[in-house]
């Protein structure tokens, strides 16, 4: 007769990846500043990226046009594929942060994406400055980030902040209110 | 080990993201075919008549330079917006009721003619969608007046009201 705990090796590996150790009772353990900060960072990132994603998911054509404005990619299948996929990845990362599933994978994804955003926004800012003799603080455009047109310096600052939060989440171990916990 | 798990998680997130994105894109009304051949041209240096030369983005000045014969102006916004005001001679083609308006409007249009598409403001999206949709149906002389009706109105140009 098969024992209930008789996991096959594959199942066990999956279980190790996802579930171990069992969830602690988050409320009975002392919360330190790090726990609060990690939760705060998760909620901020989740709110920002879920909001941004919803604006773009239903308008891939418009989002593609916004990406095209950067003059890095021409209209091509790649551009459309980015416009289709990127908002969904943002949404999934947001969900990951809220539920606490795959927090590290999500923060790594967002860290990489934010570095990319900062790079392309800086590139576009520079090209606008060169073409129009505008000073850095006056560069104003719609970055296609999902929040409408804004000053480039503000956007760069925001994205640097988001990048910082993602990196902190990537390296922190003090998570509370998570559905799945990785083995440390 | 931590790094490996992080990478695995990231791959899982991206795989789910890609799968969901393409499935959603396939079923959504606003889904796009990434392999469609659309080329936006910023200028009007070439007359666009041959297949595949693309949708042409035009501004107000270029719109007024277009010749008037065999030209159709389509207003892609809703009936209410259209009734409140539209470019004189424009035909209502509400993109979000595509089937209805396709039956009503397309028979009136000569596929060889120039089609100008606009909607209420630079920020509305129905004109881009309509332009893309018509282009993929084989209407190749499409001009997209992206600044839209608000720009037309701001310049004090004549406005027509009501349904024709």
mmCIF file of C-alpha atoms in Angstrom:
data_model
loop_
_atom_site.group_PDB
_atom_site.id
_atom_site.type_symbol
_atom_site.label_atom_id
_atom_site.label_comp_id
_atom_site.label_asym_id
_atom_site.label_seq_id
_atom_site.Cartn_x
_atom_site.Cartn_y
_atom_site.Cartn_z
ATOM 1 C CA UNK A 1 0.000 0.000 0.000
ATOM 2 C CA UNK A 2 1.235 3.438 -0.866
ATOM 3 C CA UNK A 3 2.126 5.718 2.000
ATOM 4 C CA UNK A 4 0.620 9.184 1.976
ATOM 5 C CA UNK A 5 4.030 10.774 2.430
ATOM 6 C CA UNK A 6 5.630 8.739 -0.271
ATOM 7 C CA UNK A 7 6.429 11.537 -2.689
ATOM 8 C CA UNK A 8 8.162 10.748 -5.907
ATOM 9 C CA UNK A 9 11.450 12.508 -6.358
ATOM 10 C CA UNK A 10 10.052 15.050 -8.804
ATOM 11 C CA UNK A 11 7.196 15.959 -6.519
ATOM 12 C CA UNK A 12 9.615 16.324 -3.663
ATOM 13 C CA UNK A 13 11.862 18.625 -5.670
ATOM 14 C CA UNK A 14 8.856 20.740 -6.603
ATOM 15 C CA UNK A 15 7.706 20.770 -3.021
ATOM 16 C CA UNK A 16 11.160 21.914 -1.912
ATOM 17 C CA UNK A 17 11.133 24.632 -4.491
ATOM 18 C CA UNK A 18 7.748 25.969 -3.568
ATOM 19 C CA UNK A 19 6.463 25.133 -0.182
ATOM 20 C CA UNK A 20 9.038 24.441 2.474
ATOM 21 C CA UNK A 21 9.130 25.199 5.334
ATOM 22 C CA UNK A 22 5.453 25.348 6.312
ATOM 23 C CA UNK A 23 3.993 28.778 6.769
ATOM 24 C CA UNK A 24 4.584 30.362 10.125
ATOM 25 C CA UNK A 25 1.818 32.112 11.915
ATOM 26 C CA UNK A 26 2.801 35.564 10.840
ATOM 27 C CA UNK A 27 0.975 37.404 13.561
ATOM 28 C CA UNK A 28 2.561 35.617 16.509
ATOM 29 C CA UNK A 29 6.136 36.331 15.537
ATOM 30 C CA UNK A 30 7.790 39.578 16.510
ATOM 31 C CA UNK A 31 7.879 42.012 13.628
ATOM 32 C CA UNK A 32 11.069 43.987 13.138
ATOM 33 C CA UNK A 33 11.582 47.061 11.010
ATOM 34 C CA UNK A 34 12.816 44.821 8.194
ATOM 35 C CA UNK A 35 9.557 42.898 8.110
ATOM 36 C CA UNK A 36 7.519 46.073 7.911
ATOM 37 C CA UNK A 37 9.796 47.513 5.269
ATOM 38 C CA UNK A 38 9.697 44.365 3.135
ATOM 39 C CA UNK A 39 5.908 44.348 3.282
ATOM 40 C CA UNK A 40 5.797 48.043 2.462
ATOM 41 C CA UNK A 41 8.104 47.568 -0.523
ATOM 42 C CA UNK A 42 6.008 44.672 -1.798
ATOM 43 C CA UNK A 43 2.785 46.643 -1.578
ATOM 44 C CA UNK A 44 4.250 49.726 -3.259
ATOM 45 C CA UNK A 45 5.702 47.719 -6.145
ATOM 46 C CA UNK A 46 2.515 45.695 -6.499
ATOM 47 C CA UNK A 47 0.326 48.806 -6.601
ATOM 48 C CA UNK A 48 2.527 50.598 -9.129
ATOM 49 C CA UNK A 49 2.963 47.700 -11.511
ATOM 50 C CA UNK A 50 -0.582 46.356 -11.369
ATOM 51 C CA UNK A 51 -1.947 49.838 -12.038
ATOM 52 C CA UNK A 52 0.519 50.360 -14.871
ATOM 53 C CA UNK A 53 -0.199 46.950 -16.351
ATOM 54 C CA UNK A 54 -3.973 47.402 -16.468
ATOM 55 C CA UNK A 55 -3.632 50.549 -18.529
ATOM 56 C CA UNK A 56 -1.538 48.758 -21.122
ATOM 57 C CA UNK A 57 -2.987 45.261 -21.315
ATOM 58 C CA UNK A 58 -6.021 46.390 -23.268
ATOM 59 C CA UNK A 59 -4.148 48.719 -25.602
ATOM 60 C CA UNK A 60 -1.241 46.802 -27.097
ATOM 61 C CA UNK A 61 -1.360 48.913 -30.249
ATOM 62 C CA UNK A 62 -1.121 52.165 -28.330
ATOM 63 C CA UNK A 63 1.591 50.790 -26.082
ATOM 64 C CA UNK A 64 3.508 49.655 -29.167
ATOM 65 C CA UNK A 65 3.266 53.187 -30.520
ATOM 66 C CA UNK A 66 4.578 54.564 -27.248
ATOM 67 C CA UNK A 67 7.541 52.195 -27.365
ATOM 68 C CA UNK A 68 8.140 53.171 -30.980
ATOM 69 C CA UNK A 69 8.471 56.805 -29.877
ATOM 70 C CA UNK A 70 11.757 55.845 -28.234
ATOM 71 C CA UNK A 71 13.173 55.313 -31.728
ATOM 72 C CA UNK A 72 15.076 52.286 -30.563
ATOM 73 C CA UNK A 73 12.850 49.664 -32.156
ATOM 74 C CA UNK A 74 11.183 50.105 -35.513
ATOM 75 C CA UNK A 75 7.726 48.733 -36.082
ATOM 76 C CA UNK A 76 8.454 45.047 -36.154
ATOM 77 C CA UNK A 77 7.051 41.834 -34.727
ATOM 78 C CA UNK A 78 9.477 42.236 -31.817
ATOM 79 C CA UNK A 79 7.972 45.580 -30.891
ATOM 80 C CA UNK A 80 4.448 44.153 -30.908
ATOM 81 C CA UNK A 81 5.512 41.103 -28.944
ATOM 82 C CA UNK A 82 7.043 43.340 -26.282
ATOM 83 C CA UNK A 83 3.852 45.394 -26.204
ATOM 84 C CA UNK A 84 1.767 42.262 -25.752
ATOM 85 C CA UNK A 85 3.919 40.490 -23.158
ATOM 86 C CA UNK A 86 5.441 43.221 -20.987
ATOM 87 C CA UNK A 87 2.217 44.394 -19.276
ATOM 88 C CA UNK A 88 1.314 40.811 -18.372
ATOM 89 C CA UNK A 89 4.706 40.198 -16.807
ATOM 90 C CA UNK A 90 4.271 43.407 -14.812
ATOM 91 C CA UNK A 91 0.842 42.236 -13.684
ATOM 92 C CA UNK A 92 2.157 38.820 -12.664
ATOM 93 C CA UNK A 93 4.981 40.413 -10.681
ATOM 94 C CA UNK A 94 2.418 42.569 -8.898
ATOM 95 C CA UNK A 95 0.339 39.512 -8.065
ATOM 96 C CA UNK A 96 3.475 37.718 -6.900
ATOM 97 C CA UNK A 97 4.219 40.548 -4.474
ATOM 98 C CA UNK A 98 0.718 40.656 -3.068
ATOM 99 C CA UNK A 99 0.380 36.928 -2.585
ATOM 100 C CA UNK A 100 3.981 36.355 -1.633
ATOM 101 C CA UNK A 101 4.509 33.646 -4.227
ATOM 102 C CA UNK A 102 7.834 33.861 -6.079
ATOM 103 C CA UNK A 103 8.807 37.155 -4.494
ATOM 104 C CA UNK A 104 12.449 36.813 -5.391
ATOM 105 C CA UNK A 105 11.821 35.878 -8.994
ATOM 106 C CA UNK A 106 9.446 38.811 -9.299
ATOM 107 C CA UNK A 107 11.859 41.264 -7.699
ATOM 108 C CA UNK A 108 14.672 40.072 -9.936
ATOM 109 C CA UNK A 109 12.420 40.511 -12.977
ATOM 110 C CA UNK A 110 11.388 43.997 -11.901
ATOM 111 C CA UNK A 111 14.973 44.967 -11.069
ATOM 112 C CA UNK A 112 16.084 44.007 -14.566
ATOM 113 C CA UNK A 113 13.058 45.660 -16.168
ATOM 114 C CA UNK A 114 13.558 48.867 -14.198
ATOM 115 C CA UNK A 115 17.205 49.020 -15.246
ATOM 116 C CA UNK A 116 16.001 48.701 -18.817
ATOM 117 C CA UNK A 117 13.374 51.421 -18.323
ATOM 118 C CA UNK A 118 15.923 53.775 -16.789
ATOM 119 C CA UNK A 119 18.315 53.152 -19.670
ATOM 120 C CA UNK A 120 15.758 53.800 -22.424
ATOM 121 C CA UNK A 121 14.236 56.822 -20.668
ATOM 122 C CA UNK A 122 17.704 58.296 -20.218
ATOM 123 C CA UNK A 123 18.440 57.620 -23.877
ATOM 124 C CA UNK A 124 15.244 59.320 -25.010
ATOM 125 C CA UNK A 125 15.799 62.235 -22.625
ATOM 126 C CA UNK A 126 19.241 62.778 -24.091
ATOM 127 C CA UNK A 127 17.960 62.635 -27.655
ATOM 128 C CA UNK A 128 15.181 65.121 -26.847
ATOM 129 C CA UNK A 129 17.744 67.409 -25.198
ATOM 130 C CA UNK A 130 20.010 67.207 -28.227
ATOM 131 C CA UNK A 131 17.316 67.756 -30.806
ATOM 132 C CA UNK A 132 15.445 70.581 -29.149
ATOM 133 C CA UNK A 133 17.991 72.393 -26.970
ATOM 134 C CA UNK A 134 15.835 71.671 -23.955
ATOM 135 C CA UNK A 135 17.407 71.645 -20.540
ATOM 136 C CA UNK A 136 17.279 68.402 -18.584
ATOM 137 C CA UNK A 137 14.645 69.609 -16.150
ATOM 138 C CA UNK A 138 12.297 70.653 -18.950
ATOM 139 C CA UNK A 139 12.186 67.392 -20.857
ATOM 140 C CA UNK A 140 8.556 66.322 -20.813
ATOM 141 C CA UNK A 141 7.091 63.301 -22.577
ATOM 142 C CA UNK A 142 4.877 60.257 -22.265
ATOM 143 C CA UNK A 143 7.215 57.434 -21.396
ATOM 144 C CA UNK A 144 4.528 54.837 -22.046
ATOM 145 C CA UNK A 145 4.840 53.734 -18.452
ATOM 146 C CA UNK A 146 1.095 53.830 -17.919
ATOM 147 C CA UNK A 147 0.883 57.075 -15.942
ATOM 148 C CA UNK A 148 0.585 59.636 -18.708
ATOM 149 C CA UNK A 149 3.092 62.282 -19.774
ATOM 150 C CA UNK A 150 5.437 63.643 -17.139
ATOM 151 C CA UNK A 151 8.845 65.250 -16.622
ATOM 152 C CA UNK A 152 11.681 62.920 -17.488
ATOM 153 C CA UNK A 153 13.649 63.699 -14.335
ATOM 154 C CA UNK A 154 10.670 62.743 -12.187
ATOM 155 C CA UNK A 155 10.277 59.485 -14.056
ATOM 156 C CA UNK A 156 13.967 58.691 -13.721
ATOM 157 C CA UNK A 157 13.784 59.371 -9.999
ATOM 158 C CA UNK A 158 10.694 57.196 -9.610
ATOM 159 C CA UNK A 159 12.213 54.338 -11.546
ATOM 160 C CA UNK A 160 15.405 54.528 -9.521
ATOM 161 C CA UNK A 161 13.277 54.284 -6.373
ATOM 162 C CA UNK A 162 11.402 51.283 -7.754
ATOM 163 C CA UNK A 163 14.698 49.686 -8.755
ATOM 164 C CA UNK A 164 15.965 50.218 -5.203
ATOM 165 C CA UNK A 165 12.849 48.621 -3.720
ATOM 166 C CA UNK A 166 13.140 45.607 -6.044
ATOM 167 C CA UNK A 167 16.788 45.114 -5.150
ATOM 168 C CA UNK A 168 16.015 45.331 -1.440
ATOM 169 C CA UNK A 169 13.270 42.737 -1.863
ATOM 170 C CA UNK A 170 15.616 40.540 -3.835
ATOM 171 C CA UNK A 171 18.089 40.337 -1.000
ATOM 172 C CA UNK A 172 15.839 40.458 2.023
ATOM 173 C CA UNK A 173 14.775 37.293 3.794
ATOM 174 C CA UNK A 174 12.356 38.816 6.232
ATOM 175 C CA UNK A 175 9.019 38.269 4.590
ATOM 176 C CA UNK A 176 5.683 37.982 6.354
ATOM 177 C CA UNK A 177 2.245 37.288 4.903
ATOM 178 C CA UNK A 178 3.442 35.017 2.170
ATOM 179 C CA UNK A 179 1.505 32.119 0.705
ATOM 180 C CA UNK A 180 4.524 30.126 -0.388
ATOM 181 C CA UNK A 181 7.889 30.225 1.254
ATOM 182 C CA UNK A 182 11.158 29.108 -0.235
ATOM 183 C CA UNK A 183 13.570 27.024 1.726
ATOM 184 C CA UNK A 184 16.246 29.343 3.028
ATOM 185 C CA UNK B 1 20.984 27.606 -4.477
ATOM 186 C CA UNK B 2 19.213 30.900 -3.780
ATOM 187 C CA UNK B 3 20.328 32.265 -7.119
ATOM 188 C CA UNK B 4 19.160 29.150 -8.908
ATOM 189 C CA UNK B 5 15.733 29.371 -7.311
ATOM 190 C CA UNK B 6 15.517 33.040 -8.194
ATOM 191 C CA UNK B 7 16.268 32.281 -11.823
ATOM 192 C CA UNK B 8 13.793 29.395 -11.911
ATOM 193 C CA UNK B 9 11.106 31.632 -10.423
ATOM 194 C CA UNK B 10 11.848 34.292 -12.968
ATOM 195 C CA UNK B 11 11.629 31.817 -15.835
ATOM 196 C CA UNK B 12 8.291 30.591 -14.466
ATOM 197 C CA UNK B 13 6.950 34.156 -14.230
ATOM 198 C CA UNK B 14 8.019 34.952 -17.777
ATOM 199 C CA UNK B 15 6.655 31.700 -19.174
ATOM 200 C CA UNK B 16 3.268 32.215 -17.547
ATOM 201 C CA UNK B 17 3.349 35.853 -18.638
ATOM 202 C CA UNK B 18 4.097 34.985 -22.253
ATOM 203 C CA UNK B 19 1.490 32.209 -22.323
ATOM 204 C CA UNK B 20 -1.252 34.342 -20.769
ATOM 205 C CA UNK B 21 -0.337 37.371 -22.867
ATOM 206 C CA UNK B 22 -0.614 35.555 -26.174
ATOM 207 C CA UNK B 23 -3.784 33.706 -25.206
ATOM 208 C CA UNK B 24 -5.395 36.925 -24.058
ATOM 209 C CA UNK B 25 -4.188 38.677 -27.180
ATOM 210 C CA UNK B 26 -5.733 35.970 -29.345
ATOM 211 C CA UNK B 27 -9.175 36.361 -27.785
ATOM 212 C CA UNK B 28 -9.300 40.071 -26.956
ATOM 213 C CA UNK B 29 -11.051 42.520 -29.310
ATOM 214 C CA UNK B 30 -8.037 44.756 -29.099
ATOM 215 C CA UNK B 31 -5.558 41.986 -29.693
ATOM 216 C CA UNK B 32 -3.004 42.569 -32.407
ATOM 217 C CA UNK B 33 -1.262 40.288 -34.815
ATOM 218 C CA UNK B 34 2.426 40.992 -34.176
ATOM 219 C CA UNK B 35 3.355 39.832 -37.650
ATOM 220 C CA UNK B 36 1.035 42.179 -39.510
ATOM 221 C CA UNK B 37 2.904 44.353 -41.971
ATOM 222 C CA UNK B 38 2.209 47.935 -40.993
ATOM 223 C CA UNK B 39 4.638 50.717 -41.624
ATOM 224 C CA UNK B 40 3.929 54.155 -40.257
ATOM 225 C CA UNK B 41 5.447 56.908 -42.290
ATOM 226 C CA UNK B 42 6.053 60.240 -40.680
ATOM 227 C CA UNK B 43 6.076 62.198 -43.897
ATOM 228 C CA UNK B 44 4.059 62.204 -47.078
ATOM 229 C CA UNK B 45 6.983 62.174 -49.436
ATOM 230 C CA UNK B 46 5.625 59.282 -51.472
ATOM 231 C CA UNK B 47 2.081 58.824 -52.604
ATOM 232 C CA UNK B 48 0.888 55.749 -50.785
ATOM 233 C CA UNK B 49 -0.789 53.499 -53.255
ATOM 234 C CA UNK B 50 1.178 50.307 -53.495
ATOM 235 C CA UNK B 51 0.485 47.486 -51.128
ATOM 236 C CA UNK B 52 2.471 47.587 -47.925
ATOM 237 C CA UNK B 53 3.679 51.156 -47.998
ATOM 238 C CA UNK B 54 1.973 51.792 -44.747
ATOM 239 C CA UNK B 55 -0.358 53.989 -42.798
ATOM 240 C CA UNK B 56 0.675 57.609 -43.062
ATOM 241 C CA UNK B 57 0.610 59.835 -40.009
ATOM 242 C CA UNK B 58 -0.396 63.355 -40.959
ATOM 243 C CA UNK B 59 -0.820 66.622 -39.145
ATOM 244 C CA UNK B 60 -3.383 69.329 -39.764
ATOM 245 C CA UNK B 61 -1.327 71.108 -42.400
ATOM 246 C CA UNK B 62 -0.826 67.942 -44.406
ATOM 247 C CA UNK B 63 -4.496 67.072 -43.993
ATOM 248 C CA UNK B 64 -5.502 70.362 -45.589
ATOM 249 C CA UNK B 65 -3.050 69.826 -48.440
ATOM 250 C CA UNK B 66 -4.636 66.510 -49.423
ATOM 251 C CA UNK B 67 -6.714 66.729 -52.539
ATOM 252 C CA UNK B 68 -10.427 66.614 -52.091
ATOM 253 C CA UNK B 69 -11.385 64.255 -54.873
ATOM 254 C CA UNK B 70 -11.804 60.631 -54.026
ATOM 255 C CA UNK B 71 -11.093 61.319 -50.371
ATOM 256 C CA UNK B 72 -13.031 59.968 -47.435
ATOM 257 C CA UNK B 73 -12.791 61.244 -43.888
ATOM 258 C CA UNK B 74 -13.784 58.748 -41.224
ATOM 259 C CA UNK B 75 -14.608 59.781 -37.665
ATOM 260 C CA UNK B 76 -13.749 56.795 -35.480
ATOM 261 C CA UNK B 77 -15.312 58.150 -32.297
ATOM 262 C CA UNK B 78 -18.745 57.359 -30.914
ATOM 263 C CA UNK B 79 -22.074 58.540 -32.274
ATOM 264 C CA UNK B 80 -22.504 61.001 -29.388
ATOM 265 C CA UNK B 81 -19.113 62.604 -29.999
ATOM 266 C CA UNK B 82 -19.842 62.741 -33.696
ATOM 267 C CA UNK B 83 -23.173 64.451 -33.125
ATOM 268 C CA UNK B 84 -21.544 67.086 -30.935
ATOM 269 C CA UNK B 85 -19.175 68.017 -33.713
ATOM 270 C CA UNK B 86 -17.010 66.602 -36.476
ATOM 271 C CA UNK B 87 -14.919 67.650 -39.432
ATOM 272 C CA UNK B 88 -17.261 68.735 -42.254
ATOM 273 C CA UNK B 89 -17.923 65.844 -44.598
ATOM 274 C CA UNK B 90 -16.629 63.228 -42.182
ATOM 275 C CA UNK B 91 -18.431 59.890 -42.089
ATOM 276 C CA UNK B 92 -19.130 58.292 -38.718
ATOM 277 C CA UNK B 93 -17.366 54.946 -38.240
ATOM 278 C CA UNK B 94 -17.443 53.993 -34.561
ATOM 279 C CA UNK B 95 -14.588 51.548 -34.246
ATOM 280 C CA UNK B 96 -16.129 49.837 -31.240
ATOM 281 C CA UNK B 97 -19.157 48.853 -33.315
ATOM 282 C CA UNK B 98 -17.056 47.700 -36.183
ATOM 283 C CA UNK B 99 -19.463 45.204 -37.761
ATOM 284 C CA UNK B 100 -22.376 47.646 -37.886
ATOM 285 C CA UNK B 101 -20.385 50.453 -39.402
ATOM 286 C CA UNK B 102 -18.427 48.222 -41.754
ATOM 287 C CA UNK B 103 -21.697 47.159 -43.382
ATOM 288 C CA UNK B 104 -22.943 50.717 -43.517
ATOM 289 C CA UNK B 105 -19.838 52.660 -44.551
ATOM 290 C CA UNK B 106 -17.472 50.420 -46.477
ATOM 291 C CA UNK B 107 -19.766 50.028 -49.529
ATOM 292 C CA UNK B 108 -19.584 53.821 -49.958
ATOM 293 C CA UNK B 109 -15.803 53.840 -50.086
ATOM 294 C CA UNK B 110 -13.667 53.387 -53.145
ATOM 295 C CA UNK B 111 -10.732 51.177 -52.085
ATOM 296 C CA UNK B 112 -8.460 53.251 -54.321
ATOM 297 C CA UNK B 113 -9.467 56.481 -52.612
ATOM 298 C CA UNK B 114 -7.627 58.223 -49.818
ATOM 299 C CA UNK B 115 -9.055 57.489 -46.392
ATOM 300 C CA UNK B 116 -8.381 59.862 -43.532
ATOM 301 C CA UNK B 117 -9.077 58.546 -40.079
ATOM 302 C CA UNK B 118 -9.301 60.562 -36.884
ATOM 303 C CA UNK B 119 -10.978 60.483 -33.487
ATOM 304 C CA UNK B 120 -11.716 63.017 -30.769
ATOM 305 C CA UNK B 121 -8.221 63.922 -29.499
ATOM 306 C CA UNK B 122 -4.552 62.924 -29.737
ATOM 307 C CA UNK B 123 -5.143 60.623 -26.782
ATOM 308 C CA UNK B 124 -8.015 58.546 -28.135
ATOM 309 C CA UNK B 125 -7.063 55.245 -29.666
ATOM 310 C CA UNK B 126 -9.977 54.317 -31.895
ATOM 311 C CA UNK B 127 -8.510 56.064 -34.949
ATOM 312 C CA UNK B 128 -5.306 54.017 -34.735
ATOM 313 C CA UNK B 129 -7.306 50.841 -34.364
ATOM 314 C CA UNK B 130 -9.610 51.701 -37.234
ATOM 315 C CA UNK B 131 -6.668 52.620 -39.462
ATOM 316 C CA UNK B 132 -4.926 49.353 -38.673
ATOM 317 C CA UNK B 133 -8.090 47.334 -39.171
ATOM 318 C CA UNK B 134 -8.913 48.910 -42.523
ATOM 319 C CA UNK B 135 -5.319 48.592 -43.627
ATOM 320 C CA UNK B 136 -5.330 44.903 -42.870
ATOM 321 C CA UNK B 137 -8.559 44.607 -44.881
ATOM 322 C CA UNK B 138 -6.781 45.928 -47.958
ATOM 323 C CA UNK B 139 -7.450 49.661 -47.880
ATOM 324 C CA UNK B 140 -3.906 50.808 -48.424
ATOM 325 C CA UNK B 141 -4.275 54.582 -48.803
ATOM 326 C CA UNK B 142 -4.861 55.384 -45.188
ATOM 327 C CA UNK B 143 -3.890 58.607 -43.502
ATOM 328 C CA UNK B 144 -4.050 58.808 -39.743
ATOM 329 C CA UNK B 145 -4.767 62.302 -38.419
ATOM 330 C CA UNK B 146 -3.505 61.550 -34.941
ATOM 331 C CA UNK B 147 -4.025 65.007 -33.417
ATOM 332 C CA UNK B 148 -7.714 64.432 -33.833
ATOM 333 C CA UNK B 149 -10.799 66.577 -33.709
ATOM 334 C CA UNK B 150 -9.711 68.637 -30.687
ATOM 335 C CA UNK B 151 -6.764 69.931 -32.719
ATOM 336 C CA UNK B 152 -9.050 70.764 -35.649
ATOM 337 C CA UNK B 153 -11.409 72.636 -33.332
ATOM 338 C CA UNK B 154 -8.582 74.484 -31.529
ATOM 339 C CA UNK B 155 -7.451 75.913 -34.848
ATOM 340 C CA UNK B 156 -10.896 77.451 -35.317
ATOM 341 C CA UNK B 157 -11.746 75.417 -38.384
ATOM 342 C CA UNK B 158 -15.369 74.871 -39.395
ATOM 343 C CA UNK B 159 -17.253 72.199 -37.497
ATOM 344 C CA UNK B 160 -20.330 70.297 -38.559
ATOM 345 C CA UNK B 161 -22.872 69.100 -36.016
ATOM 346 C CA UNK B 162 -25.529 66.391 -35.931
ATOM 347 C CA UNK B 163 -25.887 63.197 -37.914
ATOM 348 C CA UNK B 164 -25.874 63.555 -41.663
#
